[in-house]
């Protein structure tokens, strides 16, 4: 977790700035914790309060709880005074703001207010990363901000604190127990990232009308009712002889054959008199006087009469009116993705045109100075852009309009321009590369400082540098550069979210428990997805390498094996969850 402290002399504006920064970081979707340094007694020391009385009587620790909050009060009286904030007492958060602790070695924002004397902290304090002053100097080192310019200070903190951590190699603050992940950060579990993502998206597309023939793959914008019952009337399910069941006597039946023939689409024939049978074909409406049909093969026709054994029940071999679809009942709910297997029902229920969601527009950007689009442009060690064609193909497969925004170089400006353009042209953005915390990782830097980041360090392999954020209100998936990681993260994170944005539901992929046909030892702490395919014996084979740059492994595989967050030692025959690519709609 990132930690920053706000230090300054009395009345220099520390609490006000802390308060504004907490608000700003919360608005950007970060989980915030604070630590406040107090000199001696503080709020809870109000004499006479119940918790005070418990402690005054000698309790070393008091846990005070309500349904809204809890606080643990611990007596330090007999211990050495702390020389810094006890961060290990906090639950994991994205950022911790410490107010006070002037002499700690945390990265510091120094507050300065001239009306309060404008006193400075010790000028040699190398932990001061910036100054927040009511009269900032124009150019200075460290930089000075206007005390009230909360957004700029917040952005600066997010950029600088990571740098500061690297420079001063602080002790490991990670307490999340994610042993497979590098220490020093809180890695967000996949499920938490997915649930944050789910909560942050809603439908953004409009509505349009399409012909039934063009509805496959589209999302219904309105609930669709049954306009007409199917079948519209009671009819025969077989070719045979129709009669009234109540007219039968005894086990062996002989009925005189009526004239005429009931055929589908032919004019209805006259009433069939009691004790008579009529020739009837599959789909023909039952004439009056007929409620049961005897199958051709089980009936014998001779000299104007038909003989057969008595059927087991009335209504045999008939179809009831509306037994498939009943007029006025709901057929499909809004948000359903129309599949080819739905089209028969839609047609039978009377629909020729349907209200569907307009197609979601999704922009695709690749970032990296090393990338080129075509082999003709590739000189030296240039890398051919694999992600853009791959992502555009996935989008079109899912029924979205992919907007190819090309390549962006490794500069903040290039990435910002591309994101600005994308947010004007599209409803959502997939941008790959530059998502980790390196010097050239401008995507993560920009999304953290100028976008609204929702989740960044997600405990997933492949794909650790994955940023989920918003840019100008548009959801952005800051995907890893390595093609396998970009592919997996798109399937796992972007796919369900895009479907919600497009007007559909949040649908986790369907997986199947199958025996593993591989061995693997996995540490605790992150979810892993392995490229896999089913072998003829019904076992899941794994690709020979887990390298996330190997596009050949994607082509080799038919799906992914998902290994849960905990540790596992998998041997052949152990059950694992296999998710075929078809479960991702591809
Ligand atoms: P990055 O996430 O930008 O650090 O990139 C990680 C790795 O993925 C580097 O080796 C990049 O060259 C590679 N990479 C990034 N973007 C692409 C892309 N669009 N196509 C192929 N490789 C890429
Ligand atoms: Mg890069």
Coordinates of C-alpha atoms and ligand atoms in Angstrom, one line a residue:
X1 CA 0.0 0.0 0.0
X2 CA 1.1 3.5 -0.6
X3 CA 1.7 5.7 2.4
X4 CA 2.1 9.5 2.4
X5 CA 2.3 11.8 5.4
X6 CA 1.2 15.4 5.8
X7 CA 3.5 17.3 8.1
X8 CA 3.8 21.0 9.0
X9 CA 3.8 23.3 11.9
X10 CA 0.6 24.1 14.0
X11 CA -2.3 25.7 12.0
X12 CA -0.5 25.1 8.7
X13 CA -3.6 23.4 7.2
X14 CA -2.7 19.7 7.7
X15 CA -6.2 18.4 8.7
X16 CA -8.0 20.3 6.0
X17 CA -5.6 18.9 3.4
X18 CA -5.9 15.4 4.8
X19 CA -9.6 15.7 4.7
X20 CA -9.7 16.9 1.1
X21 CA -7.2 14.2 -0.1
X22 CA -9.3 11.5 1.6
X23 CA -12.3 12.7 -0.3
X24 CA -10.4 13.0 -3.6
X25 CA -8.9 9.5 -3.4
X26 CA -12.2 7.9 -2.4
X27 CA -13.8 9.6 -5.4
X28 CA -11.1 8.0 -7.6
X29 CA -12.2 4.6 -6.2
X30 CA -9.3 4.0 -3.9
X31 CA -9.6 2.4 -0.5
X32 CA -8.2 5.0 1.9
X33 CA -7.0 4.7 5.5
X34 CA -5.6 7.5 7.7
X35 CA -3.4 7.7 10.7
X36 CA -3.5 10.8 12.9
X37 CA -0.7 11.7 15.3
X38 CA -1.8 13.2 18.6
X39 CA 0.4 14.5 21.3
X40 CA -1.2 13.2 24.5
X41 CA -4.9 12.8 25.1
X42 CA -7.3 12.7 22.2
X43 CA -11.0 12.5 21.3
X44 CA -11.7 9.2 23.1
X45 CA -10.2 10.5 26.3
X46 CA -13.3 12.4 27.2
X47 CA -13.5 11.7 31.0
X48 CA -16.7 9.9 32.0
X49 CA -17.4 8.1 28.7
X50 CA -17.9 4.4 29.2
X51 CA -14.8 3.4 27.3
X52 CA -12.8 5.9 29.4
X53 CA -14.1 4.3 32.5
X54 CA -13.1 0.8 31.4
X55 CA -9.6 2.0 30.7
X56 CA -9.3 4.1 33.8
X57 CA -10.2 1.0 35.7
X58 CA -7.1 -0.7 34.2
X59 CA -8.2 -2.5 30.9
X60 CA -5.1 -2.7 28.7
X61 CA -7.3 -2.9 25.6
X62 CA -10.9 -1.9 25.0
X63 CA -12.8 -2.8 21.8
X64 CA -15.7 -0.4 21.4
X65 CA -18.2 -1.5 18.8
X66 CA -21.5 -0.5 17.3
X67 CA -23.3 -1.7 14.2
X68 CA -21.6 1.2 12.3
X69 CA -18.0 1.1 13.4
X70 CA -15.5 -0.2 15.8
X71 CA -12.4 1.1 17.4
X72 CA -9.7 -0.7 19.3
X73 CA -8.2 1.4 22.1
X74 CA -4.9 0.2 23.3
X75 CA -2.9 1.6 26.3
X76 CA 0.6 2.5 25.4
X77 CA 1.4 3.8 28.9
X78 CA 3.9 1.1 29.7
X79 CA 5.5 0.7 26.4
X80 CA 8.2 2.8 24.7
X81 CA 6.6 5.7 22.8
X82 CA 6.2 4.8 19.1
X83 CA 8.6 6.5 16.8
X84 CA 6.4 6.3 13.8
X85 CA 2.8 5.4 12.7
X86 CA 2.1 1.7 13.5
X87 CA 0.9 0.9 9.9
X88 CA 0.8 -2.8 10.7
X89 CA -2.3 -2.1 12.7
X90 CA -4.3 -1.1 9.7
X91 CA -6.3 -3.3 7.3
X92 CA -4.9 -3.2 3.8
X93 CA -5.8 -0.1 1.9
X94 CA -4.7 1.4 -1.5
X95 CA -3.4 4.5 0.2
X96 CA -2.7 5.6 3.8
X97 CA -2.6 9.2 4.7
X98 CA -0.7 9.9 7.9
X99 CA -1.3 13.3 9.6
X100 CA 1.6 14.3 11.8
X101 CA 4.7 12.3 12.7
X102 CA 6.9 15.1 11.4
X103 CA 10.1 13.3 12.0
X104 CA 9.2 9.9 10.4
X105 CA 10.9 8.8 7.2
X106 CA 7.7 8.5 5.2
X107 CA 7.3 10.5 2.0
X108 CA 5.9 13.8 3.2
X109 CA 3.8 16.7 2.0
X110 CA 4.7 19.7 3.9
X111 CA 1.9 22.2 4.6
X112 CA 2.8 25.9 5.0
X113 CA 0.5 28.8 5.7
X114 CA 1.9 32.3 5.8
X115 CA -0.7 33.6 8.3
X116 CA 0.5 31.0 10.7
X117 CA 4.1 32.1 10.4
X118 CA 5.0 30.2 7.2
X119 CA 7.5 28.1 9.1
X120 CA 9.2 25.3 7.3
X121 CA 10.2 21.9 8.4
X122 CA 13.9 21.2 8.6
X123 CA 15.1 22.2 5.0
X124 CA 17.3 19.2 4.8
X125 CA 14.4 16.8 5.3
X126 CA 14.8 14.7 2.1
X127 CA 11.5 13.0 2.7
X128 CA 9.5 16.1 1.7
X129 CA 8.2 15.3 -1.8
X130 CA 6.2 18.5 -2.2
X131 CA 5.0 21.5 -0.4
X132 CA 1.3 22.6 -0.1
X133 CA 1.3 26.3 0.6
X134 CA -1.2 29.1 0.6
X135 CA 1.5 31.1 -1.4
X136 CA 3.3 28.6 -3.5
X137 CA 6.6 29.6 -5.1
X138 CA 6.5 29.2 -8.9
X139 CA 9.5 27.1 -9.5
X140 CA 11.0 25.2 -6.6
X141 CA 12.4 21.9 -5.5
X142 CA 10.6 20.1 -4.1
X143 CA 7.6 21.4 -6.1
X144 CA 5.1 23.7 -4.4
X145 CA 1.4 23.4 -4.9
X146 CA -1.5 25.6 -3.9
X147 CA -2.8 24.2 -0.6
X148 CA -6.3 24.0 -2.1
X149 CA -5.4 22.4 -5.4
X150 CA -6.4 18.9 -4.1
X151 CA -6.6 17.2 -7.5
X152 CA -3.0 18.2 -8.5
X153 CA -1.6 17.2 -5.1
X154 CA -3.5 13.9 -5.3
X155 CA -2.1 13.2 -8.8
X156 CA 1.4 14.1 -7.7
X157 CA 1.2 11.8 -4.7
X158 CA 0.1 8.8 -6.8
X159 CA 2.9 9.4 -9.2
X160 CA 5.6 10.2 -6.7
X161 CA 5.0 7.8 -3.9
X162 CA 5.7 4.8 -6.0
X163 CA 8.9 6.4 -7.1
X164 CA 9.8 7.3 -3.5
X165 CA 9.3 3.7 -2.4
X166 CA 11.7 2.6 -5.1
X167 CA 14.3 5.2 -4.2
X168 CA 14.3 4.6 -0.5
X169 CA 13.5 0.9 -0.5
X170 CA 11.1 1.0 2.4
X171 CA 10.5 -2.0 4.6
X172 CA 7.8 -4.3 3.2
X173 CA 4.4 -3.2 4.2
X174 CA 2.5 -6.0 2.6
X175 CA 0.5 -8.0 5.0
X176 CA -1.9 -9.6 2.5
X177 CA -0.2 -13.0 2.6
X178 CA 0.0 -13.2 -1.1
X179 CA 3.1 -15.2 -1.2
X180 CA 3.2 -15.7 -5.0
X181 CA 3.2 -11.9 -5.5
X182 CA 6.1 -9.4 -5.1
X183 CA 5.9 -7.8 -1.7
X184 CA 5.3 -4.2 -1.0
X185 CA 1.8 -3.9 -2.5
X186 CA -1.6 -5.2 -1.7
X187 CA -2.7 -7.4 -4.6
X188 CA -6.4 -7.4 -5.2
X189 CA -7.9 -10.9 -5.5
X190 CA -9.6 -11.5 -8.9
X191 CA -13.0 -11.9 -7.3
X192 CA -12.8 -8.6 -5.6
X193 CA -11.6 -6.9 -8.8
X194 CA -14.5 -8.5 -10.7
X195 CA -17.0 -7.5 -8.1
X196 CA -15.8 -3.9 -8.1
X197 CA -15.9 -3.9 -11.9
X198 CA -19.5 -5.3 -11.9
X199 CA -20.6 -2.6 -9.5
X200 CA -19.1 0.1 -11.7
X201 CA -20.7 -0.7 -15.0
X202 CA -24.2 -0.2 -16.4
X203 CA -25.8 -0.3 -19.9
X204 CA -24.8 2.7 -22.1
X205 CA -26.2 1.7 -25.5
X206 CA -29.3 3.0 -27.2
X207 CA -32.0 1.0 -28.9
X208 CA -32.7 0.1 -32.5
X209 CA -35.1 -2.2 -34.5
X210 CA -33.7 -5.0 -36.6
X211 CA -35.2 -7.8 -38.7
X212 CA -35.5 -11.1 -37.1
X213 CA -33.0 -12.5 -39.6
X214 CA -30.4 -10.0 -38.3
X215 CA -31.1 -10.4 -34.6
X216 CA -28.7 -13.3 -33.9
X217 CA -25.9 -12.0 -31.6
X218 CA -27.8 -8.9 -30.6
X219 CA -29.0 -8.0 -27.1
X220 CA -32.8 -7.5 -26.6
X221 CA -33.5 -3.9 -25.5
X222 CA -37.1 -4.7 -24.3
X223 CA -38.8 -7.8 -22.9
X224 CA -40.3 -9.8 -25.8
X225 CA -43.8 -11.4 -25.2
X226 CA -45.4 -14.3 -27.1
X227 CA -47.7 -12.6 -29.7
X228 CA -49.4 -15.8 -30.9
X229 CA -49.9 -19.2 -29.3
X230 CA -48.0 -22.1 -30.8
X231 CA -49.5 -24.4 -31.8
X232 CA -52.4 -22.1 -32.6
X233 CA -54.9 -25.1 -32.4
X234 CA -54.9 -28.7 -31.1
X235 CA -53.4 -30.9 -33.8
X236 CA -52.0 -34.3 -34.5
X237 CA -48.4 -35.3 -33.6
X238 CA -48.3 -38.3 -36.0
X239 CA -49.8 -39.7 -39.2
X240 CA -52.6 -42.0 -38.2
X241 CA -56.4 -42.2 -37.4
X242 CA -58.3 -39.8 -35.1
X243 CA -61.3 -40.6 -33.0
X244 CA -62.9 -39.7 -29.7
X245 CA -61.4 -41.8 -26.8
X246 CA -64.7 -42.0 -24.9
X247 CA -66.3 -43.9 -27.9
X248 CA -63.9 -46.9 -27.4
X249 CA -65.3 -50.0 -25.8
X250 CA -63.2 -53.0 -24.7
X251 CA -59.4 -53.6 -25.3
X252 CA -59.7 -54.4 -29.0
X253 CA -61.3 -51.5 -31.0
X254 CA -62.9 -51.4 -34.4
X255 CA -64.2 -48.0 -35.8
X256 CA -65.8 -47.3 -39.1
X257 CA -63.6 -45.0 -41.2
X258 CA -65.1 -41.7 -42.0
X259 CA -64.8 -40.1 -45.4
X260 CA -62.3 -37.4 -46.0
X261 CA -58.8 -36.7 -44.6
X262 CA -57.5 -34.1 -42.1
X263 CA -54.3 -32.6 -43.5
X264 CA -52.2 -29.6 -42.3
X265 CA -53.3 -26.5 -44.0
X266 CA -56.3 -28.2 -45.7
X267 CA -59.8 -26.9 -45.0
X268 CA -61.2 -28.4 -41.8
X269 CA -63.3 -31.5 -42.4
X270 CA -66.8 -32.0 -41.0
X271 CA -67.5 -33.3 -37.6
X272 CA -66.5 -36.9 -37.1
X273 CA -69.6 -38.8 -35.8
X274 CA -69.4 -40.9 -32.6
X275 CA -68.0 -44.4 -33.2
X276 CA -66.0 -43.3 -36.3
X277 CA -62.4 -42.7 -37.0
X278 CA -60.8 -40.3 -39.6
X279 CA -57.5 -40.4 -41.5
X280 CA -55.3 -37.6 -40.1
X281 CA -51.8 -36.4 -40.9
X282 CA -49.1 -34.8 -38.7
X283 CA -49.9 -31.2 -38.0
X284 CA -53.5 -31.4 -39.1
X285 CA -56.0 -29.6 -36.8
X286 CA -58.2 -32.2 -34.9
X287 CA -61.7 -32.1 -36.4
X288 CA -64.6 -31.8 -34.1
X289 CA -65.3 -35.2 -32.5
X290 CA -61.6 -36.2 -32.4
X291 CA -59.4 -36.0 -29.3
X292 CA -56.9 -38.9 -29.7
X293 CA -54.8 -40.3 -32.6
X294 CA -53.7 -43.9 -33.2
X295 CA -50.3 -44.2 -35.0
X296 CA -50.5 -45.5 -38.5
X297 CA -48.2 -48.4 -37.8
X298 CA -50.3 -49.7 -34.9
X299 CA -53.6 -49.6 -36.9
X300 CA -55.0 -52.0 -39.4
X301 CA -57.2 -50.9 -42.2
X302 CA -59.7 -53.3 -43.8
X303 CA -63.1 -53.0 -45.5
X304 CA -63.9 -49.4 -44.5
X305 CA -63.0 -49.9 -40.8
X306 CA -59.8 -49.4 -38.7
X307 CA -58.9 -51.8 -35.9
X308 CA -56.3 -51.3 -33.1
X309 CA -55.6 -52.0 -29.4
X310 CA -57.1 -49.4 -27.1
X311 CA -54.5 -46.6 -26.4
X312 CA -53.4 -46.0 -22.9
X313 CA -55.0 -42.6 -22.4
X314 CA -57.1 -39.9 -24.1
X315 CA -55.2 -37.2 -26.0
X316 CA -52.4 -39.6 -27.1
X317 CA -50.4 -38.4 -30.1
X318 CA -51.9 -34.9 -30.1
X319 CA -50.4 -31.5 -29.4
X320 CA -52.3 -29.0 -27.3
X321 CA -53.0 -25.4 -28.3
X322 CA -50.3 -23.2 -26.8
X323 CA -48.3 -26.1 -25.4
X324 CA -45.1 -24.7 -26.8
X325 CA -45.7 -20.9 -26.5
X326 CA -48.7 -19.3 -24.9
X327 CA -49.9 -15.9 -26.2
X328 CA -49.3 -13.0 -23.8
X329 CA -46.7 -14.9 -21.7
X330 CA -43.1 -13.5 -21.6
X331 CA -40.8 -15.1 -24.1
X332 CA -37.4 -13.4 -23.4
X333 CA -36.4 -10.8 -21.0
X334 CA -34.6 -7.6 -22.0
X335 CA -30.8 -8.1 -21.9
X336 CA -30.9 -11.5 -23.5
X337 CA -28.3 -12.2 -26.2
X338 CA -30.3 -13.6 -29.1
X339 CA -28.8 -17.0 -30.1
X340 CA -29.5 -18.9 -33.3
X341 CA -31.4 -21.5 -31.1
X342 CA -33.8 -18.7 -30.0
X343 CA -34.8 -17.6 -33.5
X344 CA -37.3 -20.5 -34.0
X345 CA -39.2 -19.4 -30.9
X346 CA -39.1 -15.8 -31.8
X347 CA -40.5 -16.6 -35.3
X348 CA -43.2 -19.0 -33.9
X349 CA -44.2 -16.3 -31.3
X350 CA -44.9 -13.9 -34.1
X351 CA -41.9 -11.6 -34.2
X352 CA -40.5 -10.3 -37.5
X353 CA -38.7 -7.2 -36.1
X354 CA -37.1 -6.8 -32.7
X355 CA -36.0 -4.0 -30.4
X356 CA -32.3 -4.5 -29.8
X357 CA -29.5 -2.5 -28.2
X358 CA -27.3 -0.5 -30.5
X359 CA -23.9 -2.1 -30.9
X360 CA -21.4 -1.2 -28.2
X361 CA -18.4 0.8 -29.6
X362 CA -15.1 -0.2 -28.2
X363 CA -11.8 1.5 -29.0
X364 CA -8.6 -0.5 -29.2
X365 CA -5.1 1.1 -28.6
X366 CA -1.7 -0.6 -28.5
X367 CA 1.1 1.3 -26.7
X368 CA 4.8 0.8 -26.9
X369 CA 7.6 2.5 -28.9
X370 CA 8.8 -0.9 -30.1
X371 CA 5.6 -1.7 -31.9
X372 CA 4.8 -1.6 -35.6
X373 CA 1.6 -2.6 -37.4
X374 CA 2.9 -4.5 -40.4
X375 CA 6.0 -6.4 -41.5
X376 CA 6.7 -3.8 -44.1
X377 CA 7.3 -1.2 -41.2
X378 CA 9.3 -3.7 -39.2
X379 CA 13.0 -2.9 -39.0
X380 CA 15.6 -3.8 -36.4
X381 CA 14.0 -5.2 -33.3
X382 CA 10.6 -3.8 -33.8
X383 CA 7.8 -5.9 -32.5
X384 CA 4.7 -6.6 -34.6
X385 CA 1.5 -5.5 -32.8
X386 CA -0.3 -8.7 -32.1
X387 CA -2.8 -7.3 -29.6
X388 CA -4.8 -4.9 -31.8
X389 CA -5.9 -7.4 -34.4
X390 CA -6.5 -10.0 -31.6
X391 CA -8.7 -7.6 -29.6
X392 CA -10.6 -6.2 -32.6
X393 CA -11.4 -9.8 -33.6
X394 CA -12.7 -10.6 -30.1
X395 CA -14.8 -7.5 -30.1
X396 CA -16.4 -8.3 -33.5
X397 CA -17.0 -11.9 -32.4
X398 CA -18.9 -10.5 -29.4
X399 CA -21.0 -8.3 -31.6
X400 CA -19.4 -4.9 -30.8
X401 CA -18.0 -2.3 -33.1
X402 CA -14.3 -2.2 -32.7
X403 CA -12.6 1.1 -33.3
X404 CA -9.0 0.8 -34.3
X405 CA -7.1 3.7 -32.8
X406 CA -3.8 2.5 -33.8
X407 CA -0.5 2.7 -32.0
X408 CA 0.5 5.2 -29.3
X409 CA 4.1 5.8 -28.4
X410 CA 5.6 5.6 -24.9
X411 CA 4.9 9.1 -23.8
X412 CA 2.3 10.5 -21.5
X413 CA 1.1 12.8 -24.2
X414 CA 0.7 10.2 -26.8
X415 CA -1.3 8.0 -24.4
X416 CA -3.4 10.9 -23.2
X417 CA -4.2 11.9 -26.8
X418 CA -5.2 8.4 -27.7
X419 CA -7.3 8.0 -24.6
X420 CA -9.0 11.4 -25.2
X421 CA -9.8 10.4 -28.8
X422 CA -11.0 7.0 -27.8
X423 CA -13.3 8.4 -25.1
X424 CA -14.9 10.6 -27.7
X425 CA -15.4 7.8 -30.3
X426 CA -16.2 4.8 -28.2
X427 CA -18.2 3.6 -25.1
X428 CA -15.3 1.7 -23.7
X429 CA -11.5 1.4 -24.3
X430 CA -9.1 -1.5 -24.4
X431 CA -5.5 -0.2 -24.2
X432 CA -2.7 -2.7 -24.0
X433 CA 0.9 -2.2 -22.8
X434 CA 2.4 0.2 -20.3
X435 CA 0.2 -1.0 -17.4
X436 CA 2.9 -1.9 -14.8
X437 CA 4.8 0.6 -12.7
X438 CA 8.0 1.0 -14.9
X439 CA 9.4 4.2 -16.2
X440 CA 7.7 3.8 -19.6
X441 CA 4.4 2.6 -18.2
X442 CA 2.4 5.7 -19.0
X443 CA -0.9 4.0 -19.2
X444 CA -0.9 3.1 -15.5
X445 CA 0.6 6.4 -14.5
X446 CA -2.1 8.4 -16.4
X447 CA -5.0 6.2 -15.3
X448 CA -3.9 6.6 -11.7
X449 CA -3.3 10.3 -11.8
X450 CA -5.8 11.6 -14.3
X451 CA -8.3 8.8 -14.7
X452 CA -10.4 7.2 -12.0
X453 CA -8.6 3.9 -11.2
X454 CA -10.8 1.1 -9.7
X455 CA -8.4 -1.7 -9.5
X456 CA -4.8 -2.0 -10.5
X457 CA -2.7 -4.7 -8.9
X458 CA -4.8 -7.7 -9.4
X459 CA -3.5 -11.1 -8.2
X460 CA -3.8 -12.9 -11.5
X461 CA -1.5 -14.8 -13.8
X462 CA -1.0 -14.1 -16.6
X463 CA -1.7 -10.4 -16.5
X464 CA -0.5 -8.8 -13.3
X465 CA -0.2 -5.3 -14.6
X466 CA -3.9 -4.8 -15.4
X467 CA -5.6 -1.5 -14.7
X468 CA -9.4 -1.1 -14.5
X469 CA -10.2 2.6 -14.6
X470 CA -12.3 5.3 -16.2
X471 CA -11.2 8.0 -18.6
X472 CA -13.6 10.9 -19.1
X473 CA -16.3 8.6 -17.8
X474 CA -15.5 5.8 -20.2
X475 CA -14.4 2.4 -18.7
X476 CA -10.8 1.6 -19.6
X477 CA -9.2 -1.7 -19.5
X478 CA -5.5 -1.1 -19.2
X479 CA -4.3 -4.5 -20.4
X480 CA -0.9 -6.0 -20.1
X481 CA 1.3 -5.8 -23.2
X482 CA 2.1 -9.5 -23.4
X483 CA -0.4 -10.9 -25.9
X484 CA -1.4 -14.0 -23.8
X485 CA -1.9 -11.8 -20.7
X486 CA -3.9 -9.3 -22.8
X487 CA -6.1 -12.1 -24.2
X488 CA -6.8 -13.7 -20.8
X489 CA -7.5 -10.5 -19.0
X490 CA -9.9 -9.5 -21.8
X491 CA -11.8 -12.7 -21.5
X492 CA -11.9 -12.7 -17.7
X493 CA -12.4 -9.0 -16.9
X494 CA -13.4 -7.1 -20.1
X495 CA -15.9 -9.7 -21.5
X496 CA -18.5 -9.6 -18.6
X497 CA -18.2 -5.9 -18.2
X498 CA -18.6 -5.1 -21.9
X499 CA -21.7 -7.3 -22.0
X500 CA -23.2 -5.2 -19.2
X501 CA -22.2 -1.9 -21.0
X502 CA -23.8 -3.3 -24.1
X503 CA -27.1 -3.8 -22.3
X504 CA -26.8 -7.5 -21.3
X505 CA -26.1 -9.2 -18.0
X506 CA -22.9 -10.1 -16.0
X507 CA -22.3 -13.7 -17.0
X508 CA -19.3 -15.6 -15.6
X509 CA -18.1 -18.2 -18.0
X510 CA -19.3 -21.8 -17.5
X511 CA -16.5 -24.1 -16.5
X512 CA -16.4 -27.9 -16.1
X513 CA -14.5 -30.0 -13.6
X514 CA -12.3 -32.4 -15.5
X515 CA -9.2 -34.5 -14.7
X516 CA -5.9 -32.8 -15.2
X517 CA -3.5 -34.4 -17.8
X518 CA -0.6 -32.3 -16.4
X519 CA 1.3 -31.7 -13.2
X520 CA 1.8 -28.3 -11.6
X521 CA 2.7 -26.9 -8.3
X522 CA 1.1 -23.5 -7.6
X523 CA 1.8 -21.1 -4.7
X524 CA -1.0 -19.4 -2.8
X525 CA -1.9 -15.9 -3.5
X526 CA -3.1 -15.5 -7.0
X527 CA -5.6 -16.9 -9.6
X528 CA -3.9 -18.6 -12.5
X529 CA -5.2 -19.3 -15.9
X530 CA -3.4 -21.9 -18.0
X531 CA -3.8 -22.4 -21.7
X532 CA -5.3 -25.9 -22.1
X533 CA -7.2 -28.3 -24.3
X534 CA -9.1 -31.5 -23.9
X535 CA -7.3 -34.7 -25.0
X536 CA -9.2 -37.7 -26.4
X537 CA -9.3 -39.4 -23.0
X538 CA -11.3 -36.5 -21.5
X539 CA -8.3 -34.9 -19.6
X540 CA -7.2 -31.3 -19.8
X541 CA -3.7 -30.9 -21.2
X542 CA -1.7 -27.8 -20.5
X543 CA 0.5 -25.9 -23.0
X544 CA 4.2 -26.8 -22.4
X545 CA 5.1 -23.2 -21.4
X546 CA 3.4 -20.5 -19.3
X547 CA 5.3 -17.7 -21.0
X548 CA 2.8 -14.9 -21.5
X549 CA 4.4 -13.7 -24.7
X550 CA 3.9 -16.9 -26.6
X551 CA 1.0 -16.4 -29.0
X552 CA 1.5 -20.0 -30.3
X553 CA 0.1 -21.3 -27.0
X554 CA -3.1 -19.4 -27.6
X555 CA -3.5 -20.9 -31.1
X556 CA -2.7 -24.4 -29.6
X557 CA -5.3 -24.1 -26.8
X558 CA -9.1 -24.5 -26.9
X559 CA -9.7 -23.1 -23.4
X560 CA -8.3 -22.2 -20.1
X561 CA -7.8 -24.1 -16.9
X562 CA -8.6 -21.9 -13.9
X563 CA -6.6 -22.6 -10.8
X564 CA -8.1 -21.0 -7.6
X565 CA -6.2 -18.5 -5.4
X566 CA -4.9 -20.9 -2.9
X567 CA -1.9 -23.2 -3.2
X568 CA -2.2 -26.4 -5.2
X569 CA -0.1 -29.4 -6.1
X570 CA -1.7 -30.9 -9.1
X571 CA -1.0 -34.3 -10.5
X572 CA -2.5 -36.2 -13.4
X573 CA -6.1 -37.1 -12.6
X574 CA -6.7 -34.3 -10.1
X575 CA -9.8 -32.4 -10.9
X576 CA -9.4 -28.9 -12.3
X577 CA -11.8 -26.3 -13.8
X578 CA -11.6 -26.2 -17.5
X579 CA -13.3 -23.3 -19.3
X580 CA -13.6 -23.9 -23.1
X581 CA -13.2 -20.8 -25.2
X582 CA -16.9 -21.3 -26.3
X583 CA -17.9 -20.4 -22.7
X584 CA -16.4 -17.0 -23.4
X585 CA -18.5 -16.7 -26.6
X586 CA -15.5 -17.2 -28.9
Ligands
LIG1 P1 4.4 -3.7 -21.5 O1 3.2 -4.1 -20.8 O2 4.2 -2.4 -22.3 O3 5.6 -3.6 -20.5 O4 4.8 -4.8 -22.5 C1 5.2 -6.1 -22.0 C2 5.7 -6.9 -23.2 O5 4.7 -7.1 -24.2 C3 6.8 -6.3 -24.0 O6 7.7 -7.3 -24.3 C4 6.2 -5.7 -25.2 O7 7.0 -5.6 -26.3 C5 5.1 -6.7 -25.4 N1 4.0 -6.0 -26.1 C6 3.3 -4.9 -25.7 N2 2.3 -4.6 -26.5 C7 2.3 -5.6 -27.5 C8 1.5 -5.8 -28.6 N3 0.5 -4.9 -28.9 N4 1.8 -6.8 -29.4 C9 2.8 -7.7 -29.1 N5 3.6 -7.5 -28.0 C10 3.4 -6.5 -27.2
LIG2 MG1 5.4 -1.1 -23.2

